[in-house]
Short mmCIF file of C-alpha atoms in Angstrom, two decimals:
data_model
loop_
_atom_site.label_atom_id
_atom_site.label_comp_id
_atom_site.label_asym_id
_atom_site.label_seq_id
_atom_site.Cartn_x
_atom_site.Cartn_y
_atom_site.Cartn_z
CA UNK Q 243 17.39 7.27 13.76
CA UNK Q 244 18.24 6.93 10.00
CA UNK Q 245 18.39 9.56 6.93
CA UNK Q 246 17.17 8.60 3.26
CA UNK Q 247 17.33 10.18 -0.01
CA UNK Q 248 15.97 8.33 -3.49
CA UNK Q 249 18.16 7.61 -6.19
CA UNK Q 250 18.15 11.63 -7.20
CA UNK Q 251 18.59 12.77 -4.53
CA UNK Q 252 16.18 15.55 -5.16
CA UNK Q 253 13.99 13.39 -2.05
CA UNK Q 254 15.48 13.44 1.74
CA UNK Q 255 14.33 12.40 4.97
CA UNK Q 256 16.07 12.62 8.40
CA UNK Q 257 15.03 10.95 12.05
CA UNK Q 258 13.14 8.46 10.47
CA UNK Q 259 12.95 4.49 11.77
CA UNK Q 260 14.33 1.98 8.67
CA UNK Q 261 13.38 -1.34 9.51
CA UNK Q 262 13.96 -4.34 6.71
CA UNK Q 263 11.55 -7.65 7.62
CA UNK Q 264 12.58 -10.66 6.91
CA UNK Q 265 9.26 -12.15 6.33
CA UNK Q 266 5.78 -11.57 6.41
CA UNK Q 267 4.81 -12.08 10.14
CA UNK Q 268 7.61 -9.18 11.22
CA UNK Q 269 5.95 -6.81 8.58
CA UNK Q 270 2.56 -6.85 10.40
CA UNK Q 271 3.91 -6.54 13.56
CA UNK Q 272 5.60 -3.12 12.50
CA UNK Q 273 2.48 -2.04 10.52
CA UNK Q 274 0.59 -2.70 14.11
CA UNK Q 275 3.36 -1.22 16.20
CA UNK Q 276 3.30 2.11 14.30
CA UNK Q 277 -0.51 2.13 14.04
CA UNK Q 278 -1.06 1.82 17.73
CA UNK Q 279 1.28 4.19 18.48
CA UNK Q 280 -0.58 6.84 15.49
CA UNK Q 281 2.85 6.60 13.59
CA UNK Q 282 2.90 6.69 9.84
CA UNK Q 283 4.59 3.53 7.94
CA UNK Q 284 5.78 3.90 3.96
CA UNK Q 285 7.58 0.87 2.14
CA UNK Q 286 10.10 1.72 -0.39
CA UNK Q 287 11.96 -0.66 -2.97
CA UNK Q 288 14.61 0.71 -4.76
CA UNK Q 289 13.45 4.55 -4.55
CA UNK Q 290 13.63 5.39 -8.27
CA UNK Q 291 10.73 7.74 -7.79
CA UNK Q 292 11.32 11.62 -8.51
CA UNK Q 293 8.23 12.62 -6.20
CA UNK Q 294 8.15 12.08 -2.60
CA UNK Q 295 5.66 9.19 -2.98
CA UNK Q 296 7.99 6.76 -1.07
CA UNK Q 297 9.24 9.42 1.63
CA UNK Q 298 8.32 7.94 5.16
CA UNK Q 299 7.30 10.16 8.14
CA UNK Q 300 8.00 8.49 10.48
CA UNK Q 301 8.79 4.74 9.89
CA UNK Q 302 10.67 3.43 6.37
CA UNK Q 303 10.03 -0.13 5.64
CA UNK Q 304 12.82 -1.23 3.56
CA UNK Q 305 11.64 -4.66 1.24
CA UNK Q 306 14.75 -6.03 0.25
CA UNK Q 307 14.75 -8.95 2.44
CA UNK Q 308 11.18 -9.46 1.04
CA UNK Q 309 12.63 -11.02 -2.33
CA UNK Q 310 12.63 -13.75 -4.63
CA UNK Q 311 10.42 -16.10 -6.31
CA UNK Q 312 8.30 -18.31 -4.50
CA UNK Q 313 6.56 -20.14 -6.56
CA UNK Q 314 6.27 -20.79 -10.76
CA UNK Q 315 4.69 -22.62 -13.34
CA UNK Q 316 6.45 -23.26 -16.05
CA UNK Q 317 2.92 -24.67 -18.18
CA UNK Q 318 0.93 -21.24 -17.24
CA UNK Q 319 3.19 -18.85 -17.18
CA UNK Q 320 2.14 -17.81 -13.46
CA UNK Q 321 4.87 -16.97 -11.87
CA UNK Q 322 4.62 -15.45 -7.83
CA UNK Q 323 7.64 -13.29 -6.69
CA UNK Q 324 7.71 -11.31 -2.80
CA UNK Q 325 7.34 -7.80 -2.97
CA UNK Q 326 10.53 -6.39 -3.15
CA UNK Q 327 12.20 -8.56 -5.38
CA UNK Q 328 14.37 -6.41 -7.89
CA UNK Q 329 13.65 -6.55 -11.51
CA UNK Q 330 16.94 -7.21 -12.15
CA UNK Q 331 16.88 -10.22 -9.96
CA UNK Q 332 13.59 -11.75 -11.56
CA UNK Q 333 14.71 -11.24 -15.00
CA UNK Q 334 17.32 -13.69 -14.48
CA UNK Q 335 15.61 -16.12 -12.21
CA UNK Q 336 12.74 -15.78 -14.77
CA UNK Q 337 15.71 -16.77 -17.70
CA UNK Q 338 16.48 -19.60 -15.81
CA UNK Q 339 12.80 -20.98 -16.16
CA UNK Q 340 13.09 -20.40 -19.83
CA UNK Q 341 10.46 -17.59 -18.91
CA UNK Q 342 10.14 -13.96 -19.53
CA UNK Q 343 7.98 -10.47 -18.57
CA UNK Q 344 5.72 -9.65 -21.67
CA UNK Q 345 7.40 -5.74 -21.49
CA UNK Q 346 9.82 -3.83 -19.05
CA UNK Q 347 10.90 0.06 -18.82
CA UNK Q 348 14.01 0.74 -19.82
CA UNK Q 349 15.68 0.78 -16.05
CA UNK Q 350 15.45 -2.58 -14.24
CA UNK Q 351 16.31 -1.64 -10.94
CA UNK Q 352 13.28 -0.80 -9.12
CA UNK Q 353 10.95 -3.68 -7.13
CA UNK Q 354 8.20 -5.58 -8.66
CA UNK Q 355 5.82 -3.79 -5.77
CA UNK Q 356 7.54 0.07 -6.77
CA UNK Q 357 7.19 -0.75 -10.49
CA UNK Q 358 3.60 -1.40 -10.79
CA UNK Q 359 2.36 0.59 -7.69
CA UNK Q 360 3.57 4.02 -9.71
CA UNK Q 361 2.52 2.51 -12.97
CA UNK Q 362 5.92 1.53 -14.15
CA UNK Q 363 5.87 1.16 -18.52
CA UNK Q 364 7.60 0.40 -21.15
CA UNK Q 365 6.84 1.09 -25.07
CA UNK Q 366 4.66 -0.75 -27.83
CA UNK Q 367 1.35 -0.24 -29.18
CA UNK Q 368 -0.19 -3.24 -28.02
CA UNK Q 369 1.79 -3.22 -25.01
CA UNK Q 370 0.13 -1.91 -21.29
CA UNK Q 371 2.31 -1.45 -18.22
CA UNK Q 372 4.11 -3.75 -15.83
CA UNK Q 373 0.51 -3.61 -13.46
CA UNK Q 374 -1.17 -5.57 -16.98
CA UNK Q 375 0.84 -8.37 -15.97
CA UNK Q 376 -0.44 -8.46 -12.54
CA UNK Q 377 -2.78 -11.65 -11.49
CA UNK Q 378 -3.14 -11.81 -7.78
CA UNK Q 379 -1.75 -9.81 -4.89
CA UNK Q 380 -1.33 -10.39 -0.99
CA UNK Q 381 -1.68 -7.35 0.95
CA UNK Q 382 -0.98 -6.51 3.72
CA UNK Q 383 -3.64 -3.66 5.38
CA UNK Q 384 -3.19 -1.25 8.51
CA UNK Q 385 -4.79 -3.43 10.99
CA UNK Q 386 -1.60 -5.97 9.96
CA UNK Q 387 -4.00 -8.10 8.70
CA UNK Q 388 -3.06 -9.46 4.72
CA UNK Q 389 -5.63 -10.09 1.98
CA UNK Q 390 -5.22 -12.30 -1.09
CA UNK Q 391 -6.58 -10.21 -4.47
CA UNK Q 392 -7.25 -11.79 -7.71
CA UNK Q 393 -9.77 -11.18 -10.25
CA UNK Q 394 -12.07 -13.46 -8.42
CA UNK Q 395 -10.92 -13.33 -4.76
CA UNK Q 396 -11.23 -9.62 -3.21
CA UNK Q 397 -11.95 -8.12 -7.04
CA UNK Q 398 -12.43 -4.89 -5.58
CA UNK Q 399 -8.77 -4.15 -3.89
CA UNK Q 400 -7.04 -6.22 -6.91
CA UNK Q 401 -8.81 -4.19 -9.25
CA UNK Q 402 -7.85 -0.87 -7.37
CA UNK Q 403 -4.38 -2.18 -6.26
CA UNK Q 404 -2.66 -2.68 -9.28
CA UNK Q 405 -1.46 0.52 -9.22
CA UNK Q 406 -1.65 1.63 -5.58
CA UNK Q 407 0.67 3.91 -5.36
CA UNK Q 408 1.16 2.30 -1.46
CA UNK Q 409 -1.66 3.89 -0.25
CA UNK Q 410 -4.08 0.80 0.38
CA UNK Q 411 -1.37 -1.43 1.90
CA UNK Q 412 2.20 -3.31 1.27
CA UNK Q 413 2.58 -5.57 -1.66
CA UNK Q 414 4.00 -8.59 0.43
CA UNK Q 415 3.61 -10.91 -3.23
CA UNK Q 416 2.64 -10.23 -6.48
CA UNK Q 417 1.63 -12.93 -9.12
CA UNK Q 418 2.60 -12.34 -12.86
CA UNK Q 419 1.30 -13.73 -16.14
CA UNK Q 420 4.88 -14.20 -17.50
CA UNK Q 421 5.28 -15.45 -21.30
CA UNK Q 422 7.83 -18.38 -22.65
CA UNK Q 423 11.03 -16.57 -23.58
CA UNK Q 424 11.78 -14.87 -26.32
CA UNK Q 425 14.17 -12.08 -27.82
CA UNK Q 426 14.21 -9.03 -29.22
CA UNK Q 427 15.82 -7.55 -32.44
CA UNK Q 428 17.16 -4.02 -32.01
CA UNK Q 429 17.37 -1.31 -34.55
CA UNK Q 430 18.93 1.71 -33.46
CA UNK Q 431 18.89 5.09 -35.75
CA UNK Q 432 19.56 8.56 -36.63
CA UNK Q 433 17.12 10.47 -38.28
CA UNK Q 434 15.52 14.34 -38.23
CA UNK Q 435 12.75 14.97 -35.58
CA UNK Q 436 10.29 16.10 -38.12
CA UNK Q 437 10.35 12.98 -40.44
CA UNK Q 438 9.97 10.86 -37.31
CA UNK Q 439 7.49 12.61 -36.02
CA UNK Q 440 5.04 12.99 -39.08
CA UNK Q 441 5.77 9.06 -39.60
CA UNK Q 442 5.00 8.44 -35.38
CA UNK Q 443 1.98 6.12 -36.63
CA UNK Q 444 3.75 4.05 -39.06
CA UNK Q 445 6.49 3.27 -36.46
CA UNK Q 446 4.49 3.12 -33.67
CA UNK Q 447 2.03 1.14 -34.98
CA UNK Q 448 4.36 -1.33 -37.38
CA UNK Q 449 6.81 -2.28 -35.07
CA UNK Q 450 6.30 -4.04 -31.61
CA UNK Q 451 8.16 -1.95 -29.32
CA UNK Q 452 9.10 1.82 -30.73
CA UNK Q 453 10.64 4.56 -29.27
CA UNK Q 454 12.74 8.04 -30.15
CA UNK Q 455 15.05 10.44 -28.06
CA UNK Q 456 14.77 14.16 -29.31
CA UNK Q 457 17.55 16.42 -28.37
CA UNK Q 458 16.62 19.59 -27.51
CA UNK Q 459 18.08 21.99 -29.18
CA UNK Q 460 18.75 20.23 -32.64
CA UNK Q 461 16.38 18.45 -35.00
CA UNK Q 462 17.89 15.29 -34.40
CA UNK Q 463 16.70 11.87 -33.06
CA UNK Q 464 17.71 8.26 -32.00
CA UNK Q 465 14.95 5.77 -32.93
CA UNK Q 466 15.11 2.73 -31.15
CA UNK Q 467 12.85 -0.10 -33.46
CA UNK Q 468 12.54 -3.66 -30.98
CA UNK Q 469 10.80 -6.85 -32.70
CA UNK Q 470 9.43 -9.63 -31.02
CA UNK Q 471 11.45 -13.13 -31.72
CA UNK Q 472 10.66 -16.65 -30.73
CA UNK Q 473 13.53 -18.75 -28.67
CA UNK Q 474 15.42 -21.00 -28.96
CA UNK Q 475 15.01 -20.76 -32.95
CA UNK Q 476 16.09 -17.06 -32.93
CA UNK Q 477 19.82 -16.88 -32.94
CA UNK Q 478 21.55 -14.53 -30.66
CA UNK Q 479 23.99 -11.73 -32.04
CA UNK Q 480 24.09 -9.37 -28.81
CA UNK Q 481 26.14 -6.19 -29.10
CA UNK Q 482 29.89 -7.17 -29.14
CA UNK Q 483 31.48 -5.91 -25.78
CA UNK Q 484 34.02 -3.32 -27.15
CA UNK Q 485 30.75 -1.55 -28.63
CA UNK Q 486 28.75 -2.27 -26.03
CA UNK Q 487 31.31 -0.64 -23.57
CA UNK Q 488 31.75 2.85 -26.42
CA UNK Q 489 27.98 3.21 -26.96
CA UNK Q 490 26.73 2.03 -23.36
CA UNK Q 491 29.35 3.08 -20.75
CA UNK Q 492 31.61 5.38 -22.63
CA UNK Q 493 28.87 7.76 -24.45
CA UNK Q 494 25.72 7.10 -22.58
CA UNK Q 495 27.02 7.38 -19.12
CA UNK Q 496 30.93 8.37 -18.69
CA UNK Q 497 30.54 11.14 -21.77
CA UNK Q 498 27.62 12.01 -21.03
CA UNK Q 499 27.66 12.92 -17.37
CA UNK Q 500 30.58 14.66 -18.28
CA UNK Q 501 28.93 16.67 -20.73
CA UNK Q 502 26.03 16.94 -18.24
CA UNK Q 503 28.43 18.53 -15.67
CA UNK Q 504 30.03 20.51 -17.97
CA UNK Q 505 26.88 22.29 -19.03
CA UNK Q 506 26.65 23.69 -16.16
CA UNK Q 507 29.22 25.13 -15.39
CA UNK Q 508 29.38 26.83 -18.37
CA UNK Q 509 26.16 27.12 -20.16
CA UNK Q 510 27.11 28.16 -23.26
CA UNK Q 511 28.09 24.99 -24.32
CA UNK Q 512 25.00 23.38 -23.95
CA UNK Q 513 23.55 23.16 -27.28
CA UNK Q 514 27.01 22.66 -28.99
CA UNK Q 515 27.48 20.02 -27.07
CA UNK Q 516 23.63 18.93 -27.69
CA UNK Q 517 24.63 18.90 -31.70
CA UNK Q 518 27.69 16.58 -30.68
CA UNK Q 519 25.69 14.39 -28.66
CA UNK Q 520 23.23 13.62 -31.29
CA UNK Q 521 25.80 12.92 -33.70
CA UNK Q 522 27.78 10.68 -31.66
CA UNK Q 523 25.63 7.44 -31.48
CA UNK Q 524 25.76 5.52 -34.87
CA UNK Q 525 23.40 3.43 -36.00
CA UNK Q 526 23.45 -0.59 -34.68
CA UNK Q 527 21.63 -3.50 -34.75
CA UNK Q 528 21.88 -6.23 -32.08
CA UNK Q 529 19.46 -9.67 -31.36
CA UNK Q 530 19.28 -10.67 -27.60
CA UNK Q 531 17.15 -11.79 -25.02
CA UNK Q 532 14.04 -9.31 -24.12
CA UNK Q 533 15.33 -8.03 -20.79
CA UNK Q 534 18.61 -6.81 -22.01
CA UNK Q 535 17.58 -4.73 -24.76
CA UNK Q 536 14.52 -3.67 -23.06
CA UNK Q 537 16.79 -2.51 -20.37
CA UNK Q 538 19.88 -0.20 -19.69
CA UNK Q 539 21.97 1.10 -17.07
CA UNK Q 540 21.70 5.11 -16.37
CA UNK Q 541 24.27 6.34 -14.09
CA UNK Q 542 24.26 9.90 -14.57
CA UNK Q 543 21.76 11.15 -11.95
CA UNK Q 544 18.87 13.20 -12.98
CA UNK Q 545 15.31 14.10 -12.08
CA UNK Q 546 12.46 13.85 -14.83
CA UNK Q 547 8.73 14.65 -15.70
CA UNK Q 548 6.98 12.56 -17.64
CA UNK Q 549 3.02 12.76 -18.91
CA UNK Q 550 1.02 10.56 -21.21
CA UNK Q 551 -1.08 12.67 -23.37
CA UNK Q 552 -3.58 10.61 -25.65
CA UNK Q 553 -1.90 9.05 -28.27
CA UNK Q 554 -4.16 10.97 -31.13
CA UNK Q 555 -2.01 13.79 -30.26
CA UNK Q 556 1.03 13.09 -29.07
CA UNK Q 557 3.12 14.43 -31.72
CA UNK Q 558 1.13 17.88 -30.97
CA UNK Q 559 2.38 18.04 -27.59
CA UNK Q 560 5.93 17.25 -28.70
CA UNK Q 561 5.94 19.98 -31.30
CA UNK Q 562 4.88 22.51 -28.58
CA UNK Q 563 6.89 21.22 -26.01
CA UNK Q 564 9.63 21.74 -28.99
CA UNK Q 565 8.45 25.31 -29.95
CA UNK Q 566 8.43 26.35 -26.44
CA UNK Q 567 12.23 25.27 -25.85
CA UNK Q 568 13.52 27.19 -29.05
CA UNK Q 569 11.56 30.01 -27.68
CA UNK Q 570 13.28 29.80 -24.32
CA UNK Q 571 16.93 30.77 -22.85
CA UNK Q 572 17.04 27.09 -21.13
CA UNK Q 573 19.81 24.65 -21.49
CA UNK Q 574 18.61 21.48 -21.67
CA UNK Q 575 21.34 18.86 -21.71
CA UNK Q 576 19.05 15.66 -21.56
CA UNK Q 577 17.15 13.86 -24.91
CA UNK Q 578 13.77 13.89 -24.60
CA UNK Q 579 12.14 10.13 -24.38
CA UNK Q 580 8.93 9.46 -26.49
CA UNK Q 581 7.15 5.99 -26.04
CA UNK Q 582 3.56 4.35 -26.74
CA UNK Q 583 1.54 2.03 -24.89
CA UNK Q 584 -1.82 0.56 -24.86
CA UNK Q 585 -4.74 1.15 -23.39
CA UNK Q 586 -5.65 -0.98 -20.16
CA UNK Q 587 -8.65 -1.31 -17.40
CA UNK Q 588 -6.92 -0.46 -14.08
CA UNK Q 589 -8.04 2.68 -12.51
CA UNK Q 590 -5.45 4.74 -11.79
CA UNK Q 591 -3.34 3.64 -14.93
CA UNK Q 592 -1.94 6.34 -16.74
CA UNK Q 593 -3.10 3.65 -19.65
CA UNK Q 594 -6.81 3.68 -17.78
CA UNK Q 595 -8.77 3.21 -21.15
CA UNK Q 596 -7.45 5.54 -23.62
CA UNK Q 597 -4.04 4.62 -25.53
CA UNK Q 598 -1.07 7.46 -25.06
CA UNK Q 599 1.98 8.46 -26.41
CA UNK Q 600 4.41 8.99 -23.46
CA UNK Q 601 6.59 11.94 -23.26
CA UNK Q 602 9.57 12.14 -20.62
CA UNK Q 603 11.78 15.17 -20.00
CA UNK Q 604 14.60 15.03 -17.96
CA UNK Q 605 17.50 17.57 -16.47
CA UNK Q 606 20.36 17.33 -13.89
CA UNK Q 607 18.98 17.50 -10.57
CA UNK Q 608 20.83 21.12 -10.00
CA UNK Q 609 19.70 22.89 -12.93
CA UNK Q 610 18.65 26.20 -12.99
CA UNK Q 611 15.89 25.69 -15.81
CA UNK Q 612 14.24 22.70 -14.15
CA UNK Q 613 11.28 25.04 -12.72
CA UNK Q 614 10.36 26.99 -15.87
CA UNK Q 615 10.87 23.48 -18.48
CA UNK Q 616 8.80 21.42 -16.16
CA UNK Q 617 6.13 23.77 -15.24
CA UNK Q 618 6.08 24.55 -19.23
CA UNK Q 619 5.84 21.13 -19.84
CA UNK Q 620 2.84 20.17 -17.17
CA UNK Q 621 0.75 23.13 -18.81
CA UNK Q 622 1.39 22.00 -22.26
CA UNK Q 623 0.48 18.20 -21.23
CA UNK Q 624 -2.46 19.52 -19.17
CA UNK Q 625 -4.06 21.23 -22.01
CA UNK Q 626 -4.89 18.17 -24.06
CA UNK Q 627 -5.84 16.13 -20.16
CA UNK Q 628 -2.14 14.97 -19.61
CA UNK Q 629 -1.83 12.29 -16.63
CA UNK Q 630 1.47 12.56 -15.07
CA UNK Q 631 3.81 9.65 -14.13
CA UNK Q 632 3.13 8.70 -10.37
CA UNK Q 633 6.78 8.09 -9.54
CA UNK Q 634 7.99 11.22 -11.38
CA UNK Q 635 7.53 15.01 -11.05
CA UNK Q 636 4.56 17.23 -11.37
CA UNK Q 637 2.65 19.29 -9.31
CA UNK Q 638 -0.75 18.49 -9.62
CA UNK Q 639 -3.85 17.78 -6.65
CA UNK Q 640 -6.16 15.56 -5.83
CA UNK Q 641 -8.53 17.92 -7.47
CA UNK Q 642 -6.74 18.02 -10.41
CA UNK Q 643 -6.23 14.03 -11.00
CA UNK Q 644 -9.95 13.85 -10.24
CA UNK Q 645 -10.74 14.95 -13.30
CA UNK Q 646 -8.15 12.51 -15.14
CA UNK Q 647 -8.86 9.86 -13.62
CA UNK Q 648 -12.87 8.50 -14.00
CA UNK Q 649 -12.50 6.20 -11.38
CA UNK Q 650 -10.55 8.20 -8.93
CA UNK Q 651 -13.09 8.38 -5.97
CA UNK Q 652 -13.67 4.72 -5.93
CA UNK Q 653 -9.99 5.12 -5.23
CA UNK Q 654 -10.15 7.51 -2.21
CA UNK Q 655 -13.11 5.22 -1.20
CA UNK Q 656 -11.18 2.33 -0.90
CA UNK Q 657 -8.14 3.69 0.17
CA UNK Q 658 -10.60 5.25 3.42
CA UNK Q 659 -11.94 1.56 3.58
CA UNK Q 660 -8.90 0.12 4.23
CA UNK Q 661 -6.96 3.22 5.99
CA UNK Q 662 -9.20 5.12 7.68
CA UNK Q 663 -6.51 6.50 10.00
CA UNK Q 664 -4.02 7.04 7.08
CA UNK Q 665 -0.92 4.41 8.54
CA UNK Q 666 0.19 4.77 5.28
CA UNK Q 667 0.39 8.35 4.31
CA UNK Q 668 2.26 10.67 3.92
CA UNK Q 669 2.43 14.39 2.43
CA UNK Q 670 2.88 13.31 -1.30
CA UNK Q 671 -0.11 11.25 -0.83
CA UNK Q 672 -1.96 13.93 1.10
CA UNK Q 673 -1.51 16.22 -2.16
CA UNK Q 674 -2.25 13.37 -5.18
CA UNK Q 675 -5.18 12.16 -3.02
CA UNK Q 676 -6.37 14.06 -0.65
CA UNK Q 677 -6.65 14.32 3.08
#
């Protein structure tokens, strides 16, 4: 028997089976094997969610031998990769075809099946999640049987399965509508909270891919500004590597976890060393290819909330969220990350037709003021219909997301089409669900 913990740590379970199939024929016959024997199956990719969505009772199915791509199309864009292919991994192989994803999150570590099963985004106006890129699934269902979903072929579970949140069956493939590849100018900034915030519409909306950090505790910001550019005419001027390594590794991970650690142990210096944090990072600007500014290496572990309130008022939320934290005796070490995204059609989107502003908090795993920011957090998103971030922490029911979500009971209904006897449950999905 094996013991797992996400990449948090704040998840852990002990006397569970792991297994790791090397293709699809050995995944159904442990999805049968448990189900005959009433035992409870989960698949997990990388385990980069904060909640207990991808902790297994009783049997883990590991996807990393389910990876790579299996078939593209250089003409269409379609591009099919297995289920737990790393993002990492397909943003090179998809380099290699002179191909790229239309957006990414800012991590790029989690599987193509974890990132749009939680509802994985990144930022831009125009821009929905990963799931938007979704054209066809195979999955494969309790009775070890696998369906192919499309928009014309099973609409019904492709529509629903987008984001699944692995409660309808495993993601064996995934099909993507990729785009030719193309780069991404980067403008990175200082500038006071206030003046970005009252100016949120003219950057969100005038530049393809916007985002800020607030830290708590100061009124300062890092904007990040990404544009759109065509290759091969664009030319390249990444970040050189001795700035790469001060800003990236030195400040953002090394200095920081330092200063993260530091904090608390002596709390005190918490917002002095908020000030010198968001002083430190000067302004750059960088061209490279999409997936390497889009993305970025975070070392220093943490846990984090994150809601999408609609985007009409966004900056309202902040400002409380920011009112409530000067109010408080917290220490919050971690910037605050603000994002946009479009609005999309898939049910249990956080995107599900409205457009949102995205609002992530974050703290060490061990901090004393998680409880009391987070809860103050999920009552300040909740007031204006907040939907919470199905891979990261909040505390809410099935009764609760009911009312977020329009189309949440042709969810359930599905979800008791499919798994009747729940083989793929588990007490996360017992709470965000239902029984």
């Amino acid at each position: 028997m094996s013991e797992w913990q996400n990449w948090a740590g704040n998840q852990q379970t002990r006397s569970i089976e792991v297994v790791a199939p090397r293709d699809e024929a050995e995944l159904s016959a442990v999805v049968v094997a448990a189900a005959e024997a009433g035992r409870k199956v989960r698949p997990i990719g990388a385990g980069h969610s904060f909640t207990a969505i991808g902790s297994p009772v009783d049997v883990q199915v590991s996807l990393d031998r389910l990876s790579g791509i299996v078939r593209a199309d250089s003409t269409t864009g379609l591009v099919t990769v297995r289920g737990g292919t790393r993002l990492k991994v397909l943003n090179r192989a998809l380099e290699a075809l002179g191909l790229s994803m239309t957006n990414l999150g800012d991590i790029e570590e989690q599987s193509i099946s974890g990132a749009i099963s939680t509802g994985t985004h990144g930022t831009g106006a125009r821009f929905g999640g990963l799931a938007t890129q979704v054209r066809g699934l195979r999955l494969l269902l309790a009775d070890g049987s696998v369906i192919t979903c499309s928009a014309s072929e099973n609409p019904e579970a492709f529509d629903l399965a987008r984001v699944g949140l692995g409660a309808l069956g495993i993601i064996v493939e995934v099909t993507l509508q990729t785009e030719p590849l193309f780069a991404l100018n980067a403008r990175e900034g200082n500038g006071e909270l206030a003046d970005v915030m009252n100016a949120f519409e003219e950057h969100a909306s005038g530049t393809d891919h916007f985002e800020f950090y607030w830290f708590p505790h100061t009124t300062r910001v890092l904007t990040k500004h990404n544009t759109r550019l065509p290759l091969p005419e664009t030319p390249l001027a990444p970040v050189g590597r001795a700035r790469g390594w001060f800003d990236d590794e030195l400040l953002s991970n090394t200095a920081f976890g330092a200063t993260v650690g530091l904090g608390l142990r002596v709390p005190g210096l918490v917002k002095p060393l908020a000030r010198f944090a968001a002083s430190a990072l000067s302004p750059r600007e960088f061209t490279d290819i999409s997936y390497r500014v889009f993305t970025s290496q975070r070392k220093v572990r943490f846990v984090e909330s994150e809601y999408a309130v609609p985007r009409a008022v966004g900056m309202e939320v902040l400002a409380e969220l920011q009112r409530a934290v000067e109010a408080s005796s917290w220490n919050i070490s971690f910037p605050v990350e603000v994002r946009v995204a479009g609005a999309d059609d898939i049910p249990l989107s956080t995107g599900f037709e409205r457009e949102n502003v995205y609002i992530a908090i974050h703290t060490a795993p061990s901090s004393p003021w998680r409880v009391p920011y987070f809860e103050a957090f999920e009552r300040i998103a909740g007031e204006v219909g907040g939907r919470p971030h199905w891979g990261k922490m909040h505390t809410l029911s099935a009764a609760d997301l009911a009312e977020r979500y329009p189309r949440f009971g042709d969810f359930v209904a599905l979800r008791d089409k499919l798994d009747l006897s729940r083989t793929f449950g588990n007490p996360h999905l017992e709470q965000i669900l239902g029984s």
